[in-house]
mmCIF file of C-alpha atoms and ligand atoms in Angstrom:
data_model
loop_
_atom_site.group_PDB
_atom_site.id
_atom_site.type_symbol
_atom_site.label_atom_id
_atom_site.label_comp_id
_atom_site.label_asym_id
_atom_site.label_seq_id
_atom_site.Cartn_x
_atom_site.Cartn_y
_atom_site.Cartn_z
ATOM 1 C CA MET A 24 125.610 120.146 91.328
ATOM 2 C CA THR A 25 125.685 119.615 95.093
ATOM 3 C CA GLN A 26 122.003 120.493 95.247
ATOM 4 C CA ASP A 27 121.191 117.928 92.534
ATOM 5 C CA PHE A 28 123.186 115.328 94.398
ATOM 6 C CA ASP A 29 121.344 116.133 97.646
ATOM 7 C CA HIS A 30 118.057 115.988 95.816
ATOM 8 C CA ASP A 31 118.868 112.567 94.307
ATOM 9 C CA GLU A 32 119.979 111.333 97.688
ATOM 10 C CA ASP A 33 116.720 112.530 99.288
ATOM 11 C CA ALA A 34 114.701 110.846 96.533
ATOM 12 C CA ARG A 35 116.566 107.571 97.077
ATOM 13 C CA GLU A 36 116.045 107.723 100.821
ATOM 14 C CA GLY A 37 112.374 108.599 100.390
ATOM 15 C CA PHE A 38 111.901 105.682 98.043
ATOM 16 C CA GLN A 39 113.798 103.284 100.275
ATOM 17 C CA HIS A 40 111.562 104.271 103.179
ATOM 18 C CA PHE A 41 108.506 103.623 101.001
ATOM 19 C CA VAL A 42 109.840 100.158 100.067
ATOM 20 C CA SER A 43 110.335 99.279 103.724
ATOM 21 C CA VAL A 44 106.743 100.342 104.482
ATOM 22 C CA CYS A 45 105.572 98.004 101.691
ATOM 23 C CA GLN A 46 107.704 95.156 103.011
ATOM 24 C CA ARG A 47 106.027 95.405 106.412
ATOM 25 C CA CYS A 48 102.502 95.701 105.029
ATOM 26 C CA ARG A 49 99.968 93.061 106.090
ATOM 27 C CA ALA A 50 96.868 95.034 105.191
ATOM 28 C CA CYS A 51 95.235 92.279 103.123
ATOM 29 C CA ASP A 52 95.069 88.482 103.051
ATOM 30 C CA LEU A 53 97.704 88.235 100.318
ATOM 31 C CA ALA A 54 100.364 88.816 102.971
ATOM 32 C CA ALA A 55 99.779 85.286 104.320
ATOM 33 C CA ASN A 56 101.345 83.322 101.456
ATOM 34 C CA ARG A 57 103.866 85.693 99.940
ATOM 35 C CA GLN A 58 107.590 85.071 99.779
ATOM 36 C CA ASN A 59 108.348 88.687 98.922
ATOM 37 C CA VAL A 60 106.563 91.979 98.615
ATOM 38 C CA VAL A 61 107.120 92.922 94.971
ATOM 39 C CA VAL A 62 107.400 96.680 94.746
ATOM 40 C CA TRP A 63 109.169 97.894 91.620
ATOM 41 C CA ARG A 64 111.730 97.622 88.844
ATOM 42 C CA GLY A 65 113.321 100.367 86.716
ATOM 43 C CA ASN A 66 114.014 103.887 87.894
ATOM 44 C CA ILE A 67 112.661 105.484 91.079
ATOM 45 C CA LYS A 68 111.771 108.614 89.097
ATOM 46 C CA ALA A 69 110.623 108.026 85.547
ATOM 47 C CA PRO A 70 108.456 109.629 82.874
ATOM 48 C CA LEU A 71 106.726 106.289 82.224
ATOM 49 C CA MET A 72 104.979 104.133 84.821
ATOM 50 C CA ILE A 73 103.964 100.646 83.728
ATOM 51 C CA ILE A 74 101.335 98.978 85.880
ATOM 52 C CA GLY A 75 100.393 95.313 85.723
ATOM 53 C CA GLU A 76 98.063 93.151 87.773
ATOM 54 C CA GLY A 77 100.068 91.376 90.457
ATOM 55 C CA PRO A 78 103.212 89.304 90.951
ATOM 56 C CA GLY A 79 103.403 85.770 89.550
ATOM 57 C CA ALA A 80 105.428 82.854 90.942
ATOM 58 C CA GLU A 81 108.825 84.030 89.692
ATOM 59 C CA GLU A 82 108.207 87.618 90.734
ATOM 60 C CA ASP A 83 107.165 86.425 94.204
ATOM 61 C CA GLU A 84 110.325 84.339 94.437
ATOM 62 C CA GLN A 85 112.670 87.117 93.293
ATOM 63 C CA GLY A 86 110.814 90.121 94.731
ATOM 64 C CA ILE A 87 110.962 91.923 91.374
ATOM 65 C CA PRO A 88 108.041 92.563 89.012
ATOM 66 C CA PHE A 89 107.906 91.248 85.455
ATOM 67 C CA VAL A 90 110.896 88.917 85.511
ATOM 68 C CA GLY A 91 109.172 85.840 84.043
ATOM 69 C CA ARG A 92 108.261 85.195 80.408
ATOM 70 C CA SER A 93 105.852 88.142 80.359
ATOM 71 C CA GLY A 94 108.599 90.411 81.610
ATOM 72 C CA GLN A 95 110.991 89.152 78.972
ATOM 73 C CA LEU A 96 108.474 89.931 76.234
ATOM 74 C CA LEU A 97 107.826 93.357 77.708
ATOM 75 C CA ASP A 98 111.552 94.097 77.929
ATOM 76 C CA GLN A 99 112.055 93.072 74.299
ATOM 77 C CA LEU A 100 109.347 95.470 73.160
ATOM 78 C CA LEU A 101 110.596 98.331 75.326
ATOM 79 C CA THR A 102 114.153 97.838 74.086
ATOM 80 C CA ALA A 103 112.962 97.715 70.479
ATOM 81 C CA TRP A 104 111.400 101.157 70.961
ATOM 82 C CA GLU A 105 114.454 102.509 72.804
ATOM 83 C CA ILE A 106 112.729 102.848 76.135
ATOM 84 C CA ARG A 107 115.514 102.149 78.607
ATOM 85 C CA GLU A 108 115.370 100.950 82.213
ATOM 86 C CA ASP A 109 116.092 104.543 83.305
ATOM 87 C CA ASP A 110 112.953 105.733 81.529
ATOM 88 C CA PHE A 111 110.368 103.528 83.235
ATOM 89 C CA HIS A 112 109.130 102.310 86.563
ATOM 90 C CA ILE A 113 107.230 99.000 86.629
ATOM 91 C CA CYS A 114 104.873 97.934 89.380
ATOM 92 C CA ASN A 115 101.541 96.186 89.925
ATOM 93 C CA ILE A 116 98.070 96.868 91.302
ATOM 94 C CA VAL A 117 98.886 94.544 94.238
ATOM 95 C CA LYS A 118 102.351 93.896 95.618
ATOM 96 C CA CYS A 119 101.838 90.365 96.921
ATOM 97 C CA ARG A 120 101.116 87.292 94.816
ATOM 98 C CA PRO A 121 97.498 86.194 94.556
ATOM 99 C CA PRO A 122 97.461 82.380 95.022
ATOM 100 C CA GLY A 123 97.345 80.329 91.832
ATOM 101 C CA ASN A 124 97.884 83.475 89.761
ATOM 102 C CA ARG A 125 94.243 84.502 90.125
ATOM 103 C CA ALA A 126 93.326 88.159 89.638
ATOM 104 C CA PRO A 127 93.430 90.321 92.783
ATOM 105 C CA LYS A 128 90.065 90.672 94.526
ATOM 106 C CA PRO A 129 88.536 94.163 94.771
ATOM 107 C CA GLU A 130 89.217 94.335 98.508
ATOM 108 C CA GLU A 131 92.884 93.418 97.956
ATOM 109 C CA ALA A 132 93.286 96.069 95.267
ATOM 110 C CA GLU A 133 91.578 98.587 97.535
ATOM 111 C CA LYS A 134 93.877 97.813 100.475
ATOM 112 C CA CYS A 135 96.937 98.137 98.258
ATOM 113 C CA ARG A 136 95.785 101.319 96.563
ATOM 114 C CA PRO A 137 97.245 103.787 99.107
ATOM 115 C CA LEU A 138 100.673 102.222 98.505
ATOM 116 C CA LEU A 139 100.259 102.563 94.741
ATOM 117 C CA THR A 140 99.186 106.186 95.169
ATOM 118 C CA ARG A 141 102.244 106.871 97.295
ATOM 119 C CA GLN A 142 104.472 105.147 94.756
ATOM 120 C CA PHE A 143 102.892 107.175 91.957
ATOM 121 C CA ASN A 144 103.602 110.407 93.812
ATOM 122 C CA LEU A 145 107.243 109.438 94.334
ATOM 123 C CA VAL A 146 107.832 108.347 90.727
ATOM 124 C CA ARG A 147 105.922 111.310 89.250
ATOM 125 C CA PRO A 148 105.298 109.854 85.783
ATOM 126 C CA ARG A 149 103.532 111.735 82.978
ATOM 127 C CA VAL A 150 102.645 108.665 80.908
ATOM 128 C CA ILE A 151 101.049 105.525 82.369
ATOM 129 C CA LEU A 152 100.775 102.199 80.572
ATOM 130 C CA LEU A 153 98.116 99.948 82.096
ATOM 131 C CA MET A 154 98.730 96.326 81.201
ATOM 132 C CA GLY A 155 95.663 94.110 81.144
ATOM 133 C CA GLY A 156 92.016 94.390 82.072
ATOM 134 C CA THR A 157 92.616 94.088 85.809
ATOM 135 C CA ALA A 158 95.107 96.965 85.902
ATOM 136 C CA TYR A 159 92.731 99.054 83.791
ATOM 137 C CA LYS A 160 89.710 98.292 85.984
ATOM 138 C CA TYR A 161 91.357 98.984 89.320
ATOM 139 C CA PHE A 162 93.310 102.022 88.154
ATOM 140 C CA THR A 163 90.420 103.770 86.411
ATOM 141 C CA HIS A 164 87.408 102.254 88.263
ATOM 142 C CA ASP A 165 85.883 101.420 84.892
ATOM 143 C CA ASP A 166 84.614 97.907 84.106
ATOM 144 C CA THR A 167 84.814 98.205 80.305
ATOM 145 C CA GLY A 168 86.650 95.215 78.820
ATOM 146 C CA ILE A 169 90.276 95.701 77.802
ATOM 147 C CA THR A 170 89.623 94.795 74.142
ATOM 148 C CA LYS A 171 87.327 97.829 73.881
ATOM 149 C CA VAL A 172 89.688 100.335 75.497
ATOM 150 C CA ARG A 173 93.146 99.147 74.479
ATOM 151 C CA GLY A 174 95.165 101.550 72.400
ATOM 152 C CA ARG A 175 92.959 104.552 73.269
ATOM 153 C CA TRP A 176 94.596 107.359 75.186
ATOM 154 C CA ILE A 177 92.939 108.735 78.304
ATOM 155 C CA GLN A 178 94.059 112.226 79.274
ATOM 156 C CA LYS A 179 93.401 113.086 82.886
ATOM 157 C CA ALA A 180 94.784 115.776 85.177
ATOM 158 C CA GLY A 181 97.887 116.266 83.026
ATOM 159 C CA TYR A 182 98.575 112.518 82.723
ATOM 160 C CA TRP A 183 98.443 110.398 79.600
ATOM 161 C CA ILE A 184 97.119 106.917 80.274
ATOM 162 C CA LEU A 185 97.163 104.076 77.745
ATOM 163 C CA PRO A 186 95.492 100.711 78.406
ATOM 164 C CA THR A 187 96.956 97.730 76.583
ATOM 165 C CA PHE A 188 97.016 93.937 76.730
ATOM 166 C CA HIS A 189 98.984 92.167 79.426
ATOM 167 C CA PRO A 190 102.053 90.426 77.947
ATOM 168 C CA ALA A 191 100.899 87.143 79.542
ATOM 169 C CA TYR A 192 97.738 87.352 77.443
ATOM 170 C CA VAL A 193 99.828 88.059 74.333
ATOM 171 C CA LEU A 194 101.931 84.967 75.066
ATOM 172 C CA ARG A 195 98.735 82.909 75.183
ATOM 173 C CA ASP A 196 97.380 84.535 72.019
ATOM 174 C CA PRO A 197 100.308 85.654 69.821
ATOM 175 C CA ARG A 198 97.894 87.283 67.327
ATOM 176 C CA ARG A 199 97.733 90.117 69.870
ATOM 177 C CA LYS A 200 101.459 90.768 69.800
ATOM 178 C CA ASN A 201 101.151 93.410 67.122
ATOM 179 C CA ASP A 202 98.602 95.319 69.244
ATOM 180 C CA LEU A 203 101.003 95.413 72.176
ATOM 181 C CA TRP A 204 103.819 96.435 69.812
ATOM 182 C CA GLN A 205 101.691 99.284 68.447
ATOM 183 C CA ASP A 206 100.746 100.444 71.940
ATOM 184 C CA ILE A 207 104.346 100.578 73.105
ATOM 185 C CA ALA A 208 105.178 102.504 69.926
ATOM 186 C CA ALA A 209 102.392 104.953 70.829
ATOM 187 C CA VAL A 210 103.849 105.354 74.316
ATOM 188 C CA ARG A 211 107.271 106.039 72.825
ATOM 189 C CA ARG A 212 105.835 108.692 70.500
ATOM 190 C CA LYS A 213 103.968 110.312 73.386
ATOM 191 C CA LEU A 214 107.149 110.477 75.482
ATOM 192 C CA SER A 215 108.861 112.232 72.579
ATOM 193 C CA GLU A 216 105.936 114.586 71.980
ATOM 194 C CA LEU A 217 106.053 115.587 75.631
ATOM 195 C CA LYS A 218 109.828 116.083 75.292
ATOM 196 C CA LEU A 219 110.475 113.496 77.960
ATOM 197 C CA LEU A 220 112.544 111.348 75.592
ATOM 198 C CA PRO A 221 114.412 112.323 72.429
ATOM 199 C CA GLU A 222 112.821 111.761 69.039
ATOM 200 C CA LEU A 223 113.401 108.329 67.578
ATOM 201 C CA ILE A 224 115.691 108.357 64.566
ATOM 202 C CA THR A 225 114.163 105.949 62.053
HETATM 203 S S1 SF4 B 323 99.007 93.109 98.513
HETATM 204 FE FE1 SF4 B 323 99.400 95.233 99.116
HETATM 205 S S2 SF4 B 323 97.907 95.634 100.756
HETATM 206 FE FE2 SF4 B 323 98.059 93.413 100.517
HETATM 207 S S3 SF4 B 323 99.611 92.815 102.038
HETATM 208 FE FE3 SF4 B 323 100.631 93.071 100.051
HETATM 209 S S4 SF4 B 323 101.426 95.166 100.101
HETATM 210 FE FE4 SF4 B 323 99.853 95.022 101.710
#
């Protein structure tokens, strides 16, 4: 019990140190206009890591990822599939807001990548949900369009990676909502299969 407590305490301290490194980072041009460095939401250790593109205006203002309309849609879908805040860790390819909500440039994603790698190693997920074409491209280094790869599992080095649509895209084109719903269902089933979450009782 004491050992678990010490371990949790170490993990929290390690993560807090990582967050402070991120907050000081000025490695790319996105540092110039940010209000906040947007690092994470959810649990510091989680079986599921959800990765989006970059912070939008509300995320930049609050310093928390996926708190705008896209985040609300995502939360609704996660809740519907009984994936709780304790079960996931949400972050983005870049931690500072690209101006005008444009996609991050390759050099910005590249500069931010060591932080994402460090975050990944702290969170230690087994399942990764990549939301949107930009997250897919920068995470996998593959330029294939998201419509071609969405919903298809990639198994790599013991990780299960699922590309899907970004909720912001689904809000613009509600016909895609069912695809995102199906992909989150697939993530939930995978977490159960891997015995990382209990089976869903339907
Ligand atoms: S986007 Fe990433 S690399 Fe660029 S300044 Fe922010 S934290 Fe640093």
